[in-house]
mmCIF file of C-alpha atoms in Angstrom:
data_model
loop_
_atom_site.group_PDB
_atom_site.id
_atom_site.type_symbol
_atom_site.label_atom_id
_atom_site.label_comp_id
_atom_site.label_asym_id
_atom_site.label_seq_id
_atom_site.Cartn_x
_atom_site.Cartn_y
_atom_site.Cartn_z
ATOM 1 C CA MET A 484 -0.321 -0.329 -0.056
ATOM 2 C CA ASP A 485 1.180 3.172 -0.737
ATOM 3 C CA PHE A 486 -0.991 6.303 0.642
ATOM 4 C CA ARG A 487 1.229 9.160 -0.528
ATOM 5 C CA PRO A 488 -0.391 11.316 -3.222
ATOM 6 C CA THR A 489 0.996 11.698 -6.278
ATOM 7 C CA GLU A 490 2.113 15.754 -7.362
ATOM 8 C CA GLU A 491 -1.663 16.275 -8.811
ATOM 9 C CA GLN A 492 -3.426 15.354 -6.045
ATOM 10 C CA ALA A 493 -1.337 16.723 -3.884
ATOM 11 C CA ALA A 494 -1.959 19.712 -6.180
ATOM 12 C CA ALA A 495 -5.718 19.737 -6.196
ATOM 13 C CA ALA A 496 -6.102 19.558 -2.387
ATOM 14 C CA ASP A 497 -3.497 22.377 -2.148
ATOM 15 C CA LEU A 498 -6.050 24.610 -4.864
ATOM 16 C CA ALA A 499 -9.192 23.162 -3.356
ATOM 17 C CA ALA A 500 -8.122 23.706 1.224
ATOM 18 C CA ARG A 501 -7.082 27.465 -0.650
ATOM 19 C CA ILE A 502 -10.796 28.151 -2.112
ATOM 20 C CA PHE A 503 -12.747 26.442 1.099
ATOM 21 C CA ARG A 504 -10.416 28.648 3.579
ATOM 22 C CA ASP A 505 -10.915 31.428 1.392
ATOM 23 C CA LEU A 506 -15.006 31.025 0.512
ATOM 24 C CA ALA A 507 -16.477 28.602 3.221
ATOM 25 C CA THR A 508 -16.473 31.962 5.887
ATOM 26 C CA HIS A 509 -18.078 31.028 9.046
ATOM 27 C CA GLU A 510 -20.516 34.820 8.413
ATOM 28 C CA ARG A 511 -21.122 32.975 4.397
ATOM 29 C CA LEU A 512 -21.675 29.644 5.903
ATOM 30 C CA ALA A 513 -24.299 31.381 8.645
ATOM 31 C CA ALA A 514 -25.397 33.312 5.736
ATOM 32 C CA ALA A 515 -26.783 30.473 3.321
ATOM 33 C CA GLY A 516 -28.576 28.975 6.313
ATOM 34 C CA THR A 517 -29.630 25.053 4.834
ATOM 35 C CA GLY A 518 -29.163 26.205 1.132
ATOM 36 C CA SER A 519 -25.375 25.705 -0.875
ATOM 37 C CA ASP A 520 -23.155 28.136 -1.366
ATOM 38 C CA ALA A 521 -23.765 29.304 -4.915
ATOM 39 C CA GLU A 522 -20.749 31.278 -5.527
ATOM 40 C CA LEU A 523 -18.427 28.374 -3.904
ATOM 41 C CA TRP A 524 -19.350 25.860 -5.697
ATOM 42 C CA LYS A 525 -19.476 28.366 -9.159
ATOM 43 C CA ALA A 526 -15.118 28.411 -7.950
ATOM 44 C CA LEU A 527 -14.864 24.761 -7.031
ATOM 45 C CA THR A 528 -15.979 23.998 -10.989
ATOM 46 C CA THR A 529 -14.690 26.426 -12.551
ATOM 47 C CA ALA A 530 -10.821 25.733 -11.286
ATOM 48 C CA GLY A 531 -12.003 21.653 -12.665
ATOM 49 C CA LEU A 532 -11.837 20.536 -8.861
ATOM 50 C CA THR A 533 -15.195 18.477 -9.775
ATOM 51 C CA ALA A 534 -13.648 17.136 -13.629
ATOM 52 C CA ALA A 535 -10.337 16.479 -11.929
ATOM 53 C CA VAL A 536 -11.822 13.477 -10.200
ATOM 54 C CA GLU A 537 -11.418 11.736 -13.098
ATOM 55 C CA ASP A 538 -8.000 12.070 -13.081
ATOM 56 C CA VAL A 539 -7.233 12.046 -9.193
ATOM 57 C CA GLY A 540 -9.215 8.836 -8.359
ATOM 58 C CA LEU A 541 -11.033 8.099 -4.731
ATOM 59 C CA LEU A 542 -7.728 8.802 -3.539
ATOM 60 C CA GLY A 543 -7.702 12.275 -4.553
ATOM 61 C CA LEU A 544 -11.092 12.452 -3.872
ATOM 62 C CA VAL A 545 -11.008 11.341 -0.244
ATOM 63 C CA LEU A 546 -8.117 14.344 -0.294
ATOM 64 C CA LEU A 547 -9.846 16.678 -1.468
ATOM 65 C CA LEU A 548 -13.292 16.157 0.795
ATOM 66 C CA GLU A 549 -11.265 15.987 3.789
ATOM 67 C CA GLU A 550 -10.678 20.250 2.755
ATOM 68 C CA GLN A 551 -14.389 20.621 2.388
ATOM 69 C CA GLY A 552 -14.591 18.814 5.876
ATOM 70 C CA ARG A 553 -12.745 20.887 8.256
ATOM 71 C CA THR A 554 -14.696 24.422 7.051
ATOM 72 C CA THR A 555 -17.916 22.240 6.913
ATOM 73 C CA ALA A 556 -18.532 24.105 3.036
ATOM 74 C CA GLN A 557 -21.905 23.630 1.555
ATOM 75 C CA VAL A 558 -21.984 22.941 -2.005
ATOM 76 C CA PRO A 559 -23.123 19.145 -2.946
ATOM 77 C CA TYR A 560 -19.188 17.800 -4.062
ATOM 78 C CA ALA A 561 -19.422 14.566 -2.190
ATOM 79 C CA ALA A 562 -22.390 13.498 -3.791
ATOM 80 C CA THR A 563 -21.776 14.927 -7.094
ATOM 81 C CA CYS A 564 -18.692 13.254 -7.098
ATOM 82 C CA ALA A 565 -19.840 9.444 -5.621
ATOM 83 C CA TYR A 566 -22.515 9.366 -6.822
ATOM 84 C CA GLY A 567 -22.258 10.934 -10.449
ATOM 85 C CA ILE A 568 -18.527 11.569 -11.731
ATOM 86 C CA LEU A 569 -17.559 8.587 -10.633
ATOM 87 C CA PRO A 570 -20.603 5.634 -10.939
ATOM 88 C CA VAL A 571 -20.568 7.801 -14.478
ATOM 89 C CA ALA A 572 -16.784 6.665 -15.307
ATOM 90 C CA ALA A 573 -16.448 3.140 -14.109
ATOM 91 C CA HIS A 574 -19.902 1.650 -15.236
ATOM 92 C CA GLY A 575 -21.687 4.026 -17.944
ATOM 93 C CA SER A 576 -22.045 3.195 -21.045
ATOM 94 C CA ALA A 577 -19.451 5.335 -24.156
ATOM 95 C CA GLU A 578 -22.500 7.690 -25.314
ATOM 96 C CA GLN A 579 -23.308 8.103 -20.927
ATOM 97 C CA ARG A 580 -19.829 9.312 -20.164
ATOM 98 C CA VAL A 581 -19.646 11.384 -23.796
ATOM 99 C CA ARG A 582 -23.334 12.445 -22.095
ATOM 100 C CA LEU A 583 -22.737 13.807 -18.749
ATOM 101 C CA LEU A 584 -18.884 13.415 -17.431
ATOM 102 C CA PRO A 585 -18.737 16.968 -19.296
ATOM 103 C CA ALA A 586 -22.022 18.685 -17.678
ATOM 104 C CA LEU A 587 -21.271 16.752 -14.053
ATOM 105 C CA GLY A 588 -17.494 18.423 -14.215
ATOM 106 C CA SER A 589 -18.257 22.175 -15.343
ATOM 107 C CA GLY A 590 -20.922 21.518 -12.777
ATOM 108 C CA GLU A 591 -23.834 22.762 -15.381
ATOM 109 C CA ALA A 592 -25.304 18.963 -13.760
ATOM 110 C CA VAL A 593 -25.048 18.428 -9.968
ATOM 111 C CA ALA A 594 -25.674 14.151 -8.796
ATOM 112 C CA THR A 595 -27.083 12.552 -5.548
ATOM 113 C CA GLY A 596 -28.147 9.010 -4.740
ATOM 114 C CA ALA A 597 -30.346 7.524 -2.922
ATOM 115 C CA PHE A 598 -28.899 5.199 -0.728
ATOM 116 C CA PRO A 599 -27.873 3.073 0.362
ATOM 117 C CA ALA A 600 -31.337 0.538 -1.039
ATOM 118 C CA ARG A 601 -33.964 -0.073 1.149
ATOM 119 C CA GLY A 602 -36.249 -1.728 -1.713
ATOM 120 C CA ARG A 603 -38.779 1.146 -1.459
ATOM 121 C CA ILE A 604 -38.611 1.785 -5.761
ATOM 122 C CA THR A 605 -39.509 -0.505 -8.329
ATOM 123 C CA ALA A 606 -38.695 -0.824 -12.016
ATOM 124 C CA SER A 607 -41.115 -1.896 -14.295
ATOM 125 C CA PRO A 608 -39.554 -3.839 -17.491
ATOM 126 C CA ASP A 609 -39.755 -0.763 -19.115
ATOM 127 C CA GLY A 610 -37.222 1.258 -16.899
ATOM 128 C CA ARG A 611 -39.778 3.449 -14.787
ATOM 129 C CA LEU A 612 -39.201 3.465 -11.420
ATOM 130 C CA THR A 613 -41.918 4.052 -8.223
ATOM 131 C CA GLY A 614 -41.373 4.608 -4.821
ATOM 132 C CA THR A 615 -39.864 7.028 -2.645
ATOM 133 C CA ALA A 616 -36.731 7.978 -1.046
ATOM 134 C CA PRO A 617 -37.776 9.556 2.307
ATOM 135 C CA VAL A 618 -34.188 11.579 2.147
ATOM 136 C CA VAL A 619 -31.877 12.234 -0.499
ATOM 137 C CA PRO A 620 -28.736 14.557 0.351
ATOM 138 C CA TRP A 621 -28.157 18.022 -1.823
ATOM 139 C CA LEU A 622 -31.655 16.209 -3.623
ATOM 140 C CA ARG A 623 -32.252 20.636 -3.569
ATOM 141 C CA ASP A 624 -29.515 21.059 -6.161
ATOM 142 C CA ALA A 625 -30.043 17.504 -8.087
ATOM 143 C CA THR A 626 -30.414 17.856 -11.719
ATOM 144 C CA HIS A 627 -29.673 13.790 -11.993
ATOM 145 C CA VAL A 628 -30.623 11.252 -8.678
ATOM 146 C CA LEU A 629 -28.009 8.189 -9.192
ATOM 147 C CA VAL A 630 -30.898 5.570 -7.502
ATOM 148 C CA PRO A 631 -31.039 1.719 -6.715
ATOM 149 C CA ASP A 632 -34.356 0.052 -7.204
ATOM 150 C CA ALA A 633 -35.049 -2.945 -5.343
ATOM 151 C CA ASP A 634 -33.013 -5.776 -7.010
ATOM 152 C CA ARG A 635 -29.890 -2.852 -6.708
ATOM 153 C CA ALA A 636 -30.022 -2.285 -10.536
ATOM 154 C CA LEU A 637 -28.771 1.408 -10.543
ATOM 155 C CA TRP A 638 -30.862 3.931 -12.563
ATOM 156 C CA LEU A 639 -29.717 7.845 -13.034
ATOM 157 C CA VAL A 640 -33.332 9.822 -12.843
ATOM 158 C CA ARG A 641 -33.579 13.792 -13.747
ATOM 159 C CA THR A 642 -34.942 15.811 -11.198
ATOM 160 C CA ASP A 643 -36.824 17.189 -13.732
ATOM 161 C CA ALA A 644 -37.836 14.163 -15.380
ATOM 162 C CA ALA A 645 -41.957 13.453 -16.131
ATOM 163 C CA GLY A 646 -43.409 11.550 -12.427
ATOM 164 C CA VAL A 647 -40.499 12.829 -10.207
ATOM 165 C CA GLY A 648 -41.444 14.586 -7.347
ATOM 166 C CA THR A 649 -39.424 16.936 -4.561
ATOM 167 C CA ALA A 650 -39.922 18.150 -0.725
ATOM 168 C CA GLU A 651 -38.064 20.170 0.991
ATOM 169 C CA VAL A 652 -36.705 17.497 4.047
ATOM 170 C CA GLU A 653 -33.969 19.337 6.912
ATOM 171 C CA THR A 654 -31.814 16.978 8.336
ATOM 172 C CA THR A 655 -29.346 17.643 11.279
ATOM 173 C CA ALA A 656 -26.450 18.592 9.268
ATOM 174 C CA PRO A 657 -27.560 22.145 6.420
ATOM 175 C CA TRP A 658 -27.653 19.582 3.129
ATOM 176 C CA SER A 659 -30.230 20.869 1.099
ATOM 177 C CA ALA A 660 -31.824 17.175 1.844
ATOM 178 C CA GLY A 661 -34.830 16.548 0.209
ATOM 179 C CA ARG A 662 -37.665 13.471 0.019
ATOM 180 C CA LEU A 663 -37.941 11.700 -3.719
ATOM 181 C CA THR A 664 -41.058 10.658 -4.946
ATOM 182 C CA LEU A 665 -40.937 9.017 -8.014
ATOM 183 C CA THR A 666 -44.185 7.178 -10.589
ATOM 184 C CA ALA A 667 -43.790 5.703 -12.934
ATOM 185 C CA ALA A 668 -41.114 7.526 -13.650
ATOM 186 C CA GLU A 669 -38.286 7.715 -16.789
ATOM 187 C CA ALA A 670 -34.875 6.600 -15.692
ATOM 188 C CA GLU A 671 -31.921 5.307 -17.976
ATOM 189 C CA ARG A 672 -29.986 2.266 -16.143
ATOM 190 C CA LEU A 673 -26.692 2.708 -15.665
ATOM 191 C CA GLY A 674 -23.953 -0.381 -15.547
ATOM 192 C CA GLU A 675 -25.016 -3.362 -13.959
ATOM 193 C CA GLY A 676 -23.685 -6.865 -12.456
ATOM 194 C CA ARG A 677 -22.157 -4.729 -8.383
ATOM 195 C CA ALA A 678 -22.400 -1.988 -9.522
ATOM 196 C CA TYR A 679 -24.462 -1.274 -6.562
ATOM 197 C CA GLU A 680 -22.466 -2.997 -4.539
ATOM 198 C CA GLU A 681 -18.913 -0.495 -5.892
ATOM 199 C CA VAL A 682 -21.189 2.810 -5.745
ATOM 200 C CA LEU A 683 -22.057 1.977 -2.230
ATOM 201 C CA SER A 684 -18.166 1.490 -1.092
ATOM 202 C CA THR A 685 -17.002 4.048 -3.357
ATOM 203 C CA ALA A 686 -19.828 6.806 -1.524
ATOM 204 C CA ARG A 687 -19.491 4.960 1.692
ATOM 205 C CA THR A 688 -15.711 5.460 1.763
ATOM 206 C CA ALA A 689 -15.750 9.479 0.296
ATOM 207 C CA PHE A 690 -18.439 10.189 2.825
ATOM 208 C CA ALA A 691 -15.545 8.919 5.691
ATOM 209 C CA GLY A 692 -12.782 10.833 4.230
ATOM 210 C CA LEU A 693 -15.243 13.690 4.433
ATOM 211 C CA GLN A 694 -15.695 12.817 8.142
ATOM 212 C CA ALA A 695 -11.943 13.076 8.875
ATOM 213 C CA GLY A 696 -12.113 16.574 7.328
ATOM 214 C CA VAL A 697 -15.157 17.620 9.955
ATOM 215 C CA CYS A 698 -13.149 16.415 12.868
ATOM 216 C CA ALA A 699 -10.075 17.330 11.893
ATOM 217 C CA GLY A 700 -11.737 21.136 11.732
ATOM 218 C CA SER A 701 -13.626 20.625 14.893
ATOM 219 C CA LEU A 702 -10.207 19.393 16.502
ATOM 220 C CA ALA A 703 -8.270 22.204 15.520
ATOM 221 C CA ARG A 704 -10.737 24.784 16.522
ATOM 222 C CA ALA A 705 -11.159 22.811 20.541
ATOM 223 C CA VAL A 706 -6.713 22.866 20.197
ATOM 224 C CA GLU A 707 -6.704 26.482 19.293
ATOM 225 C CA TYR A 708 -9.995 27.493 21.363
ATOM 226 C CA THR A 709 -8.087 25.836 24.969
ATOM 227 C CA SER A 710 -4.878 27.355 24.114
ATOM 228 C CA THR A 711 -5.587 30.760 24.379
ATOM 229 C CA ARG A 712 -8.446 30.110 27.429
ATOM 230 C CA GLU A 713 -7.246 31.055 30.389
ATOM 231 C CA GLN A 714 -8.649 29.495 33.684
ATOM 232 C CA PHE A 715 -6.815 30.242 37.289
ATOM 233 C CA GLY A 716 -4.307 32.107 34.932
ATOM 234 C CA ARG A 717 -3.372 29.549 32.428
ATOM 235 C CA PRO A 718 -4.252 27.946 29.535
ATOM 236 C CA LEU A 719 -6.686 25.498 29.689
ATOM 237 C CA SER A 720 -4.940 23.348 27.217
ATOM 238 C CA THR A 721 -2.456 22.569 30.149
ATOM 239 C CA ASN A 722 -5.176 20.407 31.706
ATOM 240 C CA GLN A 723 -4.638 17.061 31.901
ATOM 241 C CA GLY A 724 -8.195 15.616 31.112
ATOM 242 C CA VAL A 725 -8.231 18.590 28.102
ATOM 243 C CA MET A 726 -4.859 17.260 26.772
ATOM 244 C CA LEU A 727 -6.620 13.297 27.200
ATOM 245 C CA ARG A 728 -9.319 14.310 25.703
ATOM 246 C CA ALA A 729 -7.792 16.547 22.597
ATOM 247 C CA ALA A 730 -4.981 12.953 21.901
ATOM 248 C CA ASP A 731 -8.174 10.474 22.122
ATOM 249 C CA ALA A 732 -9.769 12.985 19.509
ATOM 250 C CA TYR A 733 -6.928 13.344 17.547
ATOM 251 C CA MET A 734 -5.772 9.169 17.027
ATOM 252 C CA ASP A 735 -9.516 8.751 16.515
ATOM 253 C CA THR A 736 -9.221 11.519 13.631
ATOM 254 C CA GLU A 737 -6.512 9.122 12.759
ATOM 255 C CA ALA A 738 -7.610 6.224 12.271
ATOM 256 C CA ILE A 739 -11.084 7.980 10.399
ATOM 257 C CA ARG A 740 -8.104 9.448 7.634
ATOM 258 C CA VAL A 741 -6.136 6.117 7.551
ATOM 259 C CA THR A 742 -9.036 3.974 6.908
ATOM 260 C CA ALA A 743 -10.789 5.663 4.748
ATOM 261 C CA TYR A 744 -7.478 5.520 2.597
ATOM 262 C CA GLU A 745 -6.897 2.274 2.184
ATOM 263 C CA ALA A 746 -10.496 1.885 1.111
ATOM 264 C CA ALA A 747 -9.925 3.894 -1.774
ATOM 265 C CA TRP A 748 -6.225 3.350 -2.194
ATOM 266 C CA ARG A 749 -7.799 -0.483 -3.108
ATOM 267 C CA ILE A 750 -10.552 0.960 -5.530
ATOM 268 C CA ASP A 751 -8.631 2.204 -7.187
ATOM 269 C CA GLU A 752 -6.026 -0.423 -7.636
ATOM 270 C CA GLY A 753 -8.946 -2.731 -8.761
ATOM 271 C CA LEU A 754 -8.869 -4.524 -5.956
ATOM 272 C CA PRO A 755 -11.703 -6.445 -2.988
ATOM 273 C CA ALA A 756 -12.478 -3.185 -0.925
ATOM 274 C CA ARG A 757 -16.180 -4.071 0.707
ATOM 275 C CA GLU A 758 -14.620 -4.997 3.972
ATOM 276 C CA HIS A 759 -12.040 -1.397 3.765
ATOM 277 C CA ALA A 760 -15.334 0.399 2.863
ATOM 278 C CA LEU A 761 -17.702 -0.958 5.710
ATOM 279 C CA THR A 762 -14.368 -0.944 8.034
ATOM 280 C CA ALA A 763 -13.339 2.695 6.880
ATOM 281 C CA SER A 764 -17.677 3.271 7.675
ATOM 282 C CA TRP A 765 -17.713 2.067 10.688
ATOM 283 C CA TRP A 766 -14.473 4.289 12.255
ATOM 284 C CA ALA A 767 -16.043 7.530 10.356
ATOM 285 C CA SER A 768 -19.703 7.172 12.031
ATOM 286 C CA GLU A 769 -18.309 5.405 15.129
ATOM 287 C CA ALA A 770 -14.998 7.630 16.104
ATOM 288 C CA GLY A 771 -16.304 10.687 14.016
ATOM 289 C CA LYS A 772 -19.020 11.048 16.793
ATOM 290 C CA ARG A 773 -16.946 10.793 19.277
ATOM 291 C CA VAL A 774 -14.614 13.212 17.635
ATOM 292 C CA VAL A 775 -17.495 15.785 17.123
ATOM 293 C CA HIS A 776 -18.922 15.488 20.766
ATOM 294 C CA ALA A 777 -15.337 16.404 22.430
ATOM 295 C CA GLY A 778 -15.039 19.442 19.976
ATOM 296 C CA GLN A 779 -18.051 20.342 21.266
ATOM 297 C CA HIS A 780 -17.107 19.942 24.895
ATOM 298 C CA LEU A 781 -13.786 21.415 24.774
ATOM 299 C CA HIS A 782 -15.541 24.714 24.107
ATOM 300 C CA GLY A 783 -17.321 24.445 27.806
ATOM 301 C CA GLY A 784 -20.359 26.297 27.711
ATOM 302 C CA MET A 785 -19.206 28.104 24.124
ATOM 303 C CA GLY A 786 -19.531 24.522 22.684
ATOM 304 C CA ALA A 787 -23.212 25.107 24.107
ATOM 305 C CA ASP A 788 -23.163 28.360 21.493
ATOM 306 C CA LEU A 789 -25.991 27.340 18.680
ATOM 307 C CA ASP A 790 -24.187 29.736 16.527
ATOM 308 C CA HIS A 791 -20.473 28.944 17.539
ATOM 309 C CA PRO A 792 -18.714 27.554 13.896
ATOM 310 C CA VAL A 793 -18.385 24.420 15.768
ATOM 311 C CA HIS A 794 -21.796 23.894 16.701
ATOM 312 C CA ARG A 795 -21.448 22.986 12.921
ATOM 313 C CA HIS A 796 -18.772 20.565 12.653
ATOM 314 C CA PHE A 797 -21.137 18.764 15.466
ATOM 315 C CA LEU A 798 -23.923 18.667 13.283
ATOM 316 C CA TRP A 799 -21.974 17.701 10.177
ATOM 317 C CA GLY A 800 -20.524 14.381 12.647
ATOM 318 C CA ARG A 801 -23.680 13.330 14.024
ATOM 319 C CA GLN A 802 -25.326 13.911 10.341
ATOM 320 C CA LEU A 803 -22.353 11.418 8.731
ATOM 321 C CA ASP A 804 -22.575 9.539 11.411
ATOM 322 C CA ALA A 805 -25.937 8.099 10.098
ATOM 323 C CA TYR A 806 -25.366 8.387 6.902
ATOM 324 C CA LEU A 807 -25.210 5.018 4.386
ATOM 325 C CA GLY A 808 -25.670 3.091 8.288
ATOM 326 C CA CYS A 809 -24.613 4.053 11.875
ATOM 327 C CA GLY A 810 -22.007 2.350 13.888
ATOM 328 C CA SER A 811 -24.003 -0.768 14.479
ATOM 329 C CA GLU A 812 -25.379 -1.628 11.264
ATOM 330 C CA LEU A 813 -22.562 -1.902 9.440
ATOM 331 C CA LEU A 814 -20.532 -3.965 11.722
ATOM 332 C CA ALA A 815 -23.514 -5.987 11.522
ATOM 333 C CA GLU A 816 -22.597 -6.083 7.774
ATOM 334 C CA LEU A 817 -19.438 -6.540 8.368
ATOM 335 C CA GLY A 818 -19.719 -9.102 10.322
ATOM 336 C CA ALA A 819 -22.343 -11.282 8.351
ATOM 337 C CA LEU A 820 -19.433 -10.474 5.160
ATOM 338 C CA LEU A 821 -16.260 -12.097 6.966
ATOM 339 C CA SER A 822 -18.647 -14.935 7.865
ATOM 340 C CA ASP A 823 -19.390 -15.760 3.986
ATOM 341 C CA HIS A 824 -15.720 -15.676 3.169
ATOM 342 C CA ALA A 825 -14.780 -17.781 5.777
ATOM 343 C CA ALA A 826 -17.577 -20.215 5.851
ATOM 344 C CA PRO A 827 -16.148 -23.406 3.680
ATOM 345 C CA GLU A 828 -16.459 -24.701 0.280
ATOM 346 C CA GLY A 829 -20.261 -25.810 0.497
ATOM 347 C CA ASP A 830 -21.019 -24.913 4.049
ATOM 348 C CA ASP A 831 -24.368 -23.322 3.513
ATOM 349 C CA ALA A 832 -24.293 -22.746 7.628
#
């Protein structure tokens, strides 16, 4: 394994860090409310950071999403890449790639996904979808939704197509989410075979990378606050309890990061990675929850202020804890998968 970023990946991450730092300020995020920041999204797409995901791969995307997570920037970056650019590039036909990838890369089109599959959406023999996805992140911004049906076949649905209905839904984090209702809606098939499992593993890894950035940003704010806030004539950071809590949060953040890197590297290399994506997602859920709680607690009374920047990290961390499966759900899925691999050939137990 080699997690060292290529020169192209490092350059893209550095550029993303500058754009997010300059535009995803506390004041702009507060003004955005639950919507996304159109100016920031335009800056990212104009800089080529969306289209670049085709070249930098999933590991490069994880590095880019870390930078988004540090600032909790409200743009549909993870969704468009995980449910649009990478699935179309990997599983789309030649015609779909030519038609869709330029639009997704330029920001003209925005993608999201109704993941994971819950069996609520069915497909007719002529490829029309019926059913409901209660919560779809960034649906309010999306032009296309990647929808798995009850048989886990993948379909691309345009949000402006006949039979497609959307309604706003408020989630823990301000992700411009919505409810997707399909009534004999037109759709086009994307990929076949194990496409669903591969896209889900890619999404889990990408959102784990986003969580690593959210946790790193929360911890950085806590370190800055405890280093400058004094109690009894000395900084809070000199208190042993504060140091130990921060150290635990740092180790948890690094565990999320390294497992996301490993899963992304394996997927980029074409190696089996379903267990690794589940592991990264489990760490993002369980450890991510601990880190954002610690970040808020280390701010003391300030952490209870809903308008304080650290509270936004708390909201994102809790949303990512539940999205794509909470810790216990992921652990059960991972255990079943490992059990299947360990069973002797011909053993149905």
